[in-house]
GROMACS .gro file of C-alpha atoms in nm:
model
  212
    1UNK     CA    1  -0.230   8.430   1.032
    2UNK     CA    2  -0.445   8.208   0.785
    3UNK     CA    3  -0.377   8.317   0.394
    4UNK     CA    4  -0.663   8.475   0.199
    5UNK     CA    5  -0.866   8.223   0.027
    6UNK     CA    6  -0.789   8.216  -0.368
    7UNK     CA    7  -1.006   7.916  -0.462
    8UNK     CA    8  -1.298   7.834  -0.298
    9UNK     CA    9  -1.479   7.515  -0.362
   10UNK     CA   10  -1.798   7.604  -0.179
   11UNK     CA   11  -1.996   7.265  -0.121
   12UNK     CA   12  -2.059   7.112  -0.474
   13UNK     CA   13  -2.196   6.805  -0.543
   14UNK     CA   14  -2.249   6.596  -0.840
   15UNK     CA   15  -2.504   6.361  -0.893
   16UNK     CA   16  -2.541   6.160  -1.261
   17UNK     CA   17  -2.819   5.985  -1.367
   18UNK     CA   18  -2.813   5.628  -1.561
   19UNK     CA   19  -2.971   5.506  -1.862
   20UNK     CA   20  -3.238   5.302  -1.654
   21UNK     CA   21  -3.324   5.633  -1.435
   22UNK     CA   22  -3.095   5.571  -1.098
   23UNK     CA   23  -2.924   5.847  -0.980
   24UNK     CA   24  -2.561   5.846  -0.875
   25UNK     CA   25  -2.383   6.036  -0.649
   26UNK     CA   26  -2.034   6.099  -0.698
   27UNK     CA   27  -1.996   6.331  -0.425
   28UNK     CA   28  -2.199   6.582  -0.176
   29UNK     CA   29  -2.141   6.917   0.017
   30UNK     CA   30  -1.768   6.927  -0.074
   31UNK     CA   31  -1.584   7.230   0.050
   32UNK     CA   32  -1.248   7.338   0.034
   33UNK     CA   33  -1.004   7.642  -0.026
   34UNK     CA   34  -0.671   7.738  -0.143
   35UNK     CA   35  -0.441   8.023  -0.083
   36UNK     CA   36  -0.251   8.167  -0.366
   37UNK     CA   37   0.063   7.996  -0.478
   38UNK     CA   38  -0.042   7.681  -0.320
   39UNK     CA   39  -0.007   7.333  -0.477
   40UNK     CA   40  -0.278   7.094  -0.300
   41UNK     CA   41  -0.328   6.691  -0.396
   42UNK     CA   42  -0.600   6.523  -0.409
   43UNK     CA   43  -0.554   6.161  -0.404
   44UNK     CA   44  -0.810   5.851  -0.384
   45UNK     CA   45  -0.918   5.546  -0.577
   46UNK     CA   46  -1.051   5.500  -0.942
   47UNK     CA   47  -1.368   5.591  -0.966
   48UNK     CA   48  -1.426   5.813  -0.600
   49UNK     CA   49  -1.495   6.149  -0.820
   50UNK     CA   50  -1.137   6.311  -0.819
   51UNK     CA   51  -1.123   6.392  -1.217
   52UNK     CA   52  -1.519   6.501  -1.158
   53UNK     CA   53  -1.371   6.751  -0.914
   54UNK     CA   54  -1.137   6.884  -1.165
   55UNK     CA   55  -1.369   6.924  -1.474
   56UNK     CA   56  -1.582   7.108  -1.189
   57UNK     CA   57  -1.288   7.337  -1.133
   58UNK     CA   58  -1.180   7.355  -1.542
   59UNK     CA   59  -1.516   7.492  -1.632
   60UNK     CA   60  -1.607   7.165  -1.814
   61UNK     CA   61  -1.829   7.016  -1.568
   62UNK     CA   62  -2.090   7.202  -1.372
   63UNK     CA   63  -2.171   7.126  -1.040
   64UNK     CA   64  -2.542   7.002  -0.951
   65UNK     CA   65  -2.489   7.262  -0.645
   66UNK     CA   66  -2.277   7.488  -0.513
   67UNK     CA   67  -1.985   7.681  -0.643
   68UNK     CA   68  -1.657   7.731  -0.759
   69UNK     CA   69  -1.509   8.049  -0.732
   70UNK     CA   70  -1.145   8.172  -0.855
   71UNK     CA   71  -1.013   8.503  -0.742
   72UNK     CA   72  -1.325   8.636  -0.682
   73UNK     CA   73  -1.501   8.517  -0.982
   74UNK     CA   74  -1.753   8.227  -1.008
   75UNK     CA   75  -1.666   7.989  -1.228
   76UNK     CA   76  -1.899   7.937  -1.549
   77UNK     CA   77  -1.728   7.776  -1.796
   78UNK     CA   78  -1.352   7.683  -1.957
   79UNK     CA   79  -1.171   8.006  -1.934
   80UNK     CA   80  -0.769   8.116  -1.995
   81UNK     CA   81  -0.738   8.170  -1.665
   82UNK     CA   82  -0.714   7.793  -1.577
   83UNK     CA   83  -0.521   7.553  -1.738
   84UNK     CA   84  -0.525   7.176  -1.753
   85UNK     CA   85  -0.227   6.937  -1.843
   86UNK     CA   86  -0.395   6.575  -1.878
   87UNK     CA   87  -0.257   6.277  -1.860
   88UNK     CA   88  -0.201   6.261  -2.215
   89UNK     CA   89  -0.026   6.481  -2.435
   90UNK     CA   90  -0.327   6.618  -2.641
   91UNK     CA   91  -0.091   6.773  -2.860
   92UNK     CA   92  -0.187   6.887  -3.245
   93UNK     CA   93   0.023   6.619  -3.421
   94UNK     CA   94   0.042   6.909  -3.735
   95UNK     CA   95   0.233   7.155  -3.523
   96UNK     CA   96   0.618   7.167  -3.458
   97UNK     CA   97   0.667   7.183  -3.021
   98UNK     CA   98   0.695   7.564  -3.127
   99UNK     CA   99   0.368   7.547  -3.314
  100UNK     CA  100   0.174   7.379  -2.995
  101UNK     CA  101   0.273   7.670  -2.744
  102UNK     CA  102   0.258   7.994  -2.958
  103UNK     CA  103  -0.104   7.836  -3.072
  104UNK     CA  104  -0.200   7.860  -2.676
  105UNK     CA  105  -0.015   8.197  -2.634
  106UNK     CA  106  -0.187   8.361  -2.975
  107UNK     CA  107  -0.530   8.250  -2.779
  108UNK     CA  108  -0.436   8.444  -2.461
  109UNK     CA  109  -0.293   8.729  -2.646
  110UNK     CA  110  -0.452   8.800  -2.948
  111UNK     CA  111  -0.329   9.118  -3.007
  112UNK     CA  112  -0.004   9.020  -2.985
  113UNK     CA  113   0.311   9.068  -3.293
  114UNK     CA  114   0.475   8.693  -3.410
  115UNK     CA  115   0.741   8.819  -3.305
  116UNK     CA  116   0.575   8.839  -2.955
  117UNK     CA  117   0.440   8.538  -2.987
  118UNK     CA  118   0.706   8.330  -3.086
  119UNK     CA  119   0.991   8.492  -2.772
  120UNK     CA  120   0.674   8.443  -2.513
  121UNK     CA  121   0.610   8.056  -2.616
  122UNK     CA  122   1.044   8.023  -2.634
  123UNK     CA  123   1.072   8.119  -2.292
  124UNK     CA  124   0.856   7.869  -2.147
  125UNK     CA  125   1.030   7.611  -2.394
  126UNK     CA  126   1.337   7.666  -2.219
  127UNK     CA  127   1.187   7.624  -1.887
  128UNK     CA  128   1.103   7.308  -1.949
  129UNK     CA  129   1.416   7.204  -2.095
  130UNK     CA  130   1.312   7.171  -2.464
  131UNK     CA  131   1.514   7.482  -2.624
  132UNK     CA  132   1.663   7.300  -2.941
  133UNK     CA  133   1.347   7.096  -2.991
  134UNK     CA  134   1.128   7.373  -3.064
  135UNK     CA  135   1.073   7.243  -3.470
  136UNK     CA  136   1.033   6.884  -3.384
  137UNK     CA  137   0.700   6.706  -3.448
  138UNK     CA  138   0.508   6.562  -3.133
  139UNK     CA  139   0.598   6.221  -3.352
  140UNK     CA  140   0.971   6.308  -3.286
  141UNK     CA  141   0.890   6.333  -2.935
  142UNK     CA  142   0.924   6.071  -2.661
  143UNK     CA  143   0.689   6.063  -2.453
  144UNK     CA  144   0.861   6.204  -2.140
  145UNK     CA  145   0.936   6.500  -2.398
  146UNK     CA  146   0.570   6.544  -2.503
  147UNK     CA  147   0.428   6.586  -2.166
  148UNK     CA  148   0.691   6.867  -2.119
  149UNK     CA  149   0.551   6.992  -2.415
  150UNK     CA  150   0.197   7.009  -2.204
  151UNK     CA  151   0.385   7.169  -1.943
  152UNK     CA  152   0.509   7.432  -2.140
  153UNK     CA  153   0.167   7.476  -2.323
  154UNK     CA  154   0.001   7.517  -1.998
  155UNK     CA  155   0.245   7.763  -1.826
  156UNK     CA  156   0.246   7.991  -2.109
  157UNK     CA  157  -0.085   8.109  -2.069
  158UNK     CA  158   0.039   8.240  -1.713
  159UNK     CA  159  -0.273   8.055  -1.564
  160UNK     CA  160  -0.442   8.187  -1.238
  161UNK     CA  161  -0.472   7.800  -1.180
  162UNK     CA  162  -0.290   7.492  -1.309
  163UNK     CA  163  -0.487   7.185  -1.345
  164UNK     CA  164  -0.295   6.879  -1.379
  165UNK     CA  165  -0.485   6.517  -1.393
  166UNK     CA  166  -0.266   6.249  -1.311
  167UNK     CA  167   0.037   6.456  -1.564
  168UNK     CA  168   0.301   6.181  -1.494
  169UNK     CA  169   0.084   5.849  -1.488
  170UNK     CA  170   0.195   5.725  -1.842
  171UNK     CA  171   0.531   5.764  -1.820
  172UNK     CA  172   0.831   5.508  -1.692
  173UNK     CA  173   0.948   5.557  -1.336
  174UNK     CA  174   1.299   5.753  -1.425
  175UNK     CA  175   1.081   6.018  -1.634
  176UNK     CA  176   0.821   6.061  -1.422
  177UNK     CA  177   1.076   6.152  -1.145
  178UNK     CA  178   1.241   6.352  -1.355
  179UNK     CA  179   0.934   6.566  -1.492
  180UNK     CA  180   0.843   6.547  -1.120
  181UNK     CA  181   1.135   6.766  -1.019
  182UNK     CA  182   1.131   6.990  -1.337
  183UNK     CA  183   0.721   7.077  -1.207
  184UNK     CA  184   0.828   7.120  -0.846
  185UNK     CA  185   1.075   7.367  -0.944
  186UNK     CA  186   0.911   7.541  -1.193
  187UNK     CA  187   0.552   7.597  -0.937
  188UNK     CA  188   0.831   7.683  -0.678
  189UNK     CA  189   1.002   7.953  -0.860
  190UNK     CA  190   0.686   8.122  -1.098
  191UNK     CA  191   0.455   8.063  -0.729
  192UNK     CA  192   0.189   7.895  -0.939
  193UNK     CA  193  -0.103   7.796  -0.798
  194UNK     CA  194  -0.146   7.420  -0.876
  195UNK     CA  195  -0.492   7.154  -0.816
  196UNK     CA  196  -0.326   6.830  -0.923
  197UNK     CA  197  -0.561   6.475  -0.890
  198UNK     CA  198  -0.279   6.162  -0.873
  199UNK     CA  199  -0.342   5.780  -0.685
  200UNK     CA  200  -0.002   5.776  -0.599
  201UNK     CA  201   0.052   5.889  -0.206
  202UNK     CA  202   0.395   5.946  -0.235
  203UNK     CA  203   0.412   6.135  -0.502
  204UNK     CA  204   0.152   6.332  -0.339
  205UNK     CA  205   0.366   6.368  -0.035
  206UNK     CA  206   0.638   6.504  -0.267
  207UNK     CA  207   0.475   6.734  -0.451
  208UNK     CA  208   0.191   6.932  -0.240
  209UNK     CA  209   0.171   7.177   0.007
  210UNK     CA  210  -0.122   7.011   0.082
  211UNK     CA  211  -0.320   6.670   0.027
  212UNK     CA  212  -0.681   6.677   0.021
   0.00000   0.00000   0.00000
């Protein structure tokens, strides 16, 4: 028996239009769905539309037709539903590892104690293998260390969808496969429901349920 769609990209396309009036087409009538809990790839070259596709899916792109719908709700705009870990940091430079995470938590629950704030941003600390660098600067950081930082960002939200745009890209072979492993994991165990763009096949083939 076939899951019940949870996404459901319902033939977008996405045309833009140049300085000297031609019209470009990054891509037409594109459909596909995902079930809950799945983590899908897609892969291609520079340039064929893939981080389009995402910004579609984020809420910071609109599509020039079709739809984009999440649980049962169209997609208008950036919401705290969906979360997106790019492939840089995009840390506040300010704000202790601590600081970064209970920022995102305080947006998602406003109503929510310090105290509250602080134990729900800890625990995702720990699951991503920071707990003891929680009052470090992003400047203390390496930069395998600062994308876990994302991670943890990200996660705490408890996203209906995880966005990740090529999360591992910048970083030397032995952290990537280690941050590689720690995401695995983690999407395994919390059944997150992941859309992640990357150019590397294998990777892919690691990673996803299910390569688009």
């Amino acid at each position: 028996m076939s899951q019940p769609r949870y996404v459901s990209i319902e033939g977008i396309s996405r045309r833009f239009q140049a300085a000297d009036g031609r019209t470009t087409t990054v891509f037409e009538d594109l459909w596909f769905s995902m079930s809950k809990g799945e983590f899908a790839c897609i892969i291609g070259h520079s340039g064929c539309g893939k981080t389009t596709v995402l910004n579609i899916l984020s809420g910071l792109d609109k599509p020039d037709d079709g739809a984009v719908v999440v649980d049962g709700t169209a997609i208008e705009g950036p919401a705290l539903d969906r979360a997106v870990i790019f492939q840089s940091h995009a840390l506040m430079p300010w704000l202790t590892v601590l600081g970064n995470v209970a920022y995102a938590v305080s947006s998602r629950h406003k109503g929510w104690s310090r105290a509250q704030v602080r134990a729900h941003a800890m625990r995702f600390i720990e699951v991503v293998g920071l707990k003891g660098s929680e009052n470090k600067r992003p400047s203390e950081l390496s930069g395998g260390m600062k994308q876990r930082v994302g991670i943890a960002r990200a996660l705490s939200i408890e996203p209906k969808m995880l966005l990740m745009d090529e999360p591992f890209s910048a970083l030397d072979a032995l952290t990537r496969g280690t941050l590689q492993d720690e995401v695995r994991r983690i999407c395994l165990e919390t059944g997150q429901t992941v859309f992640m763009i990357t150019h590397d096949v294998d990777e892919a083939i690691y990673l996803a349920d299910r390569i688009v």
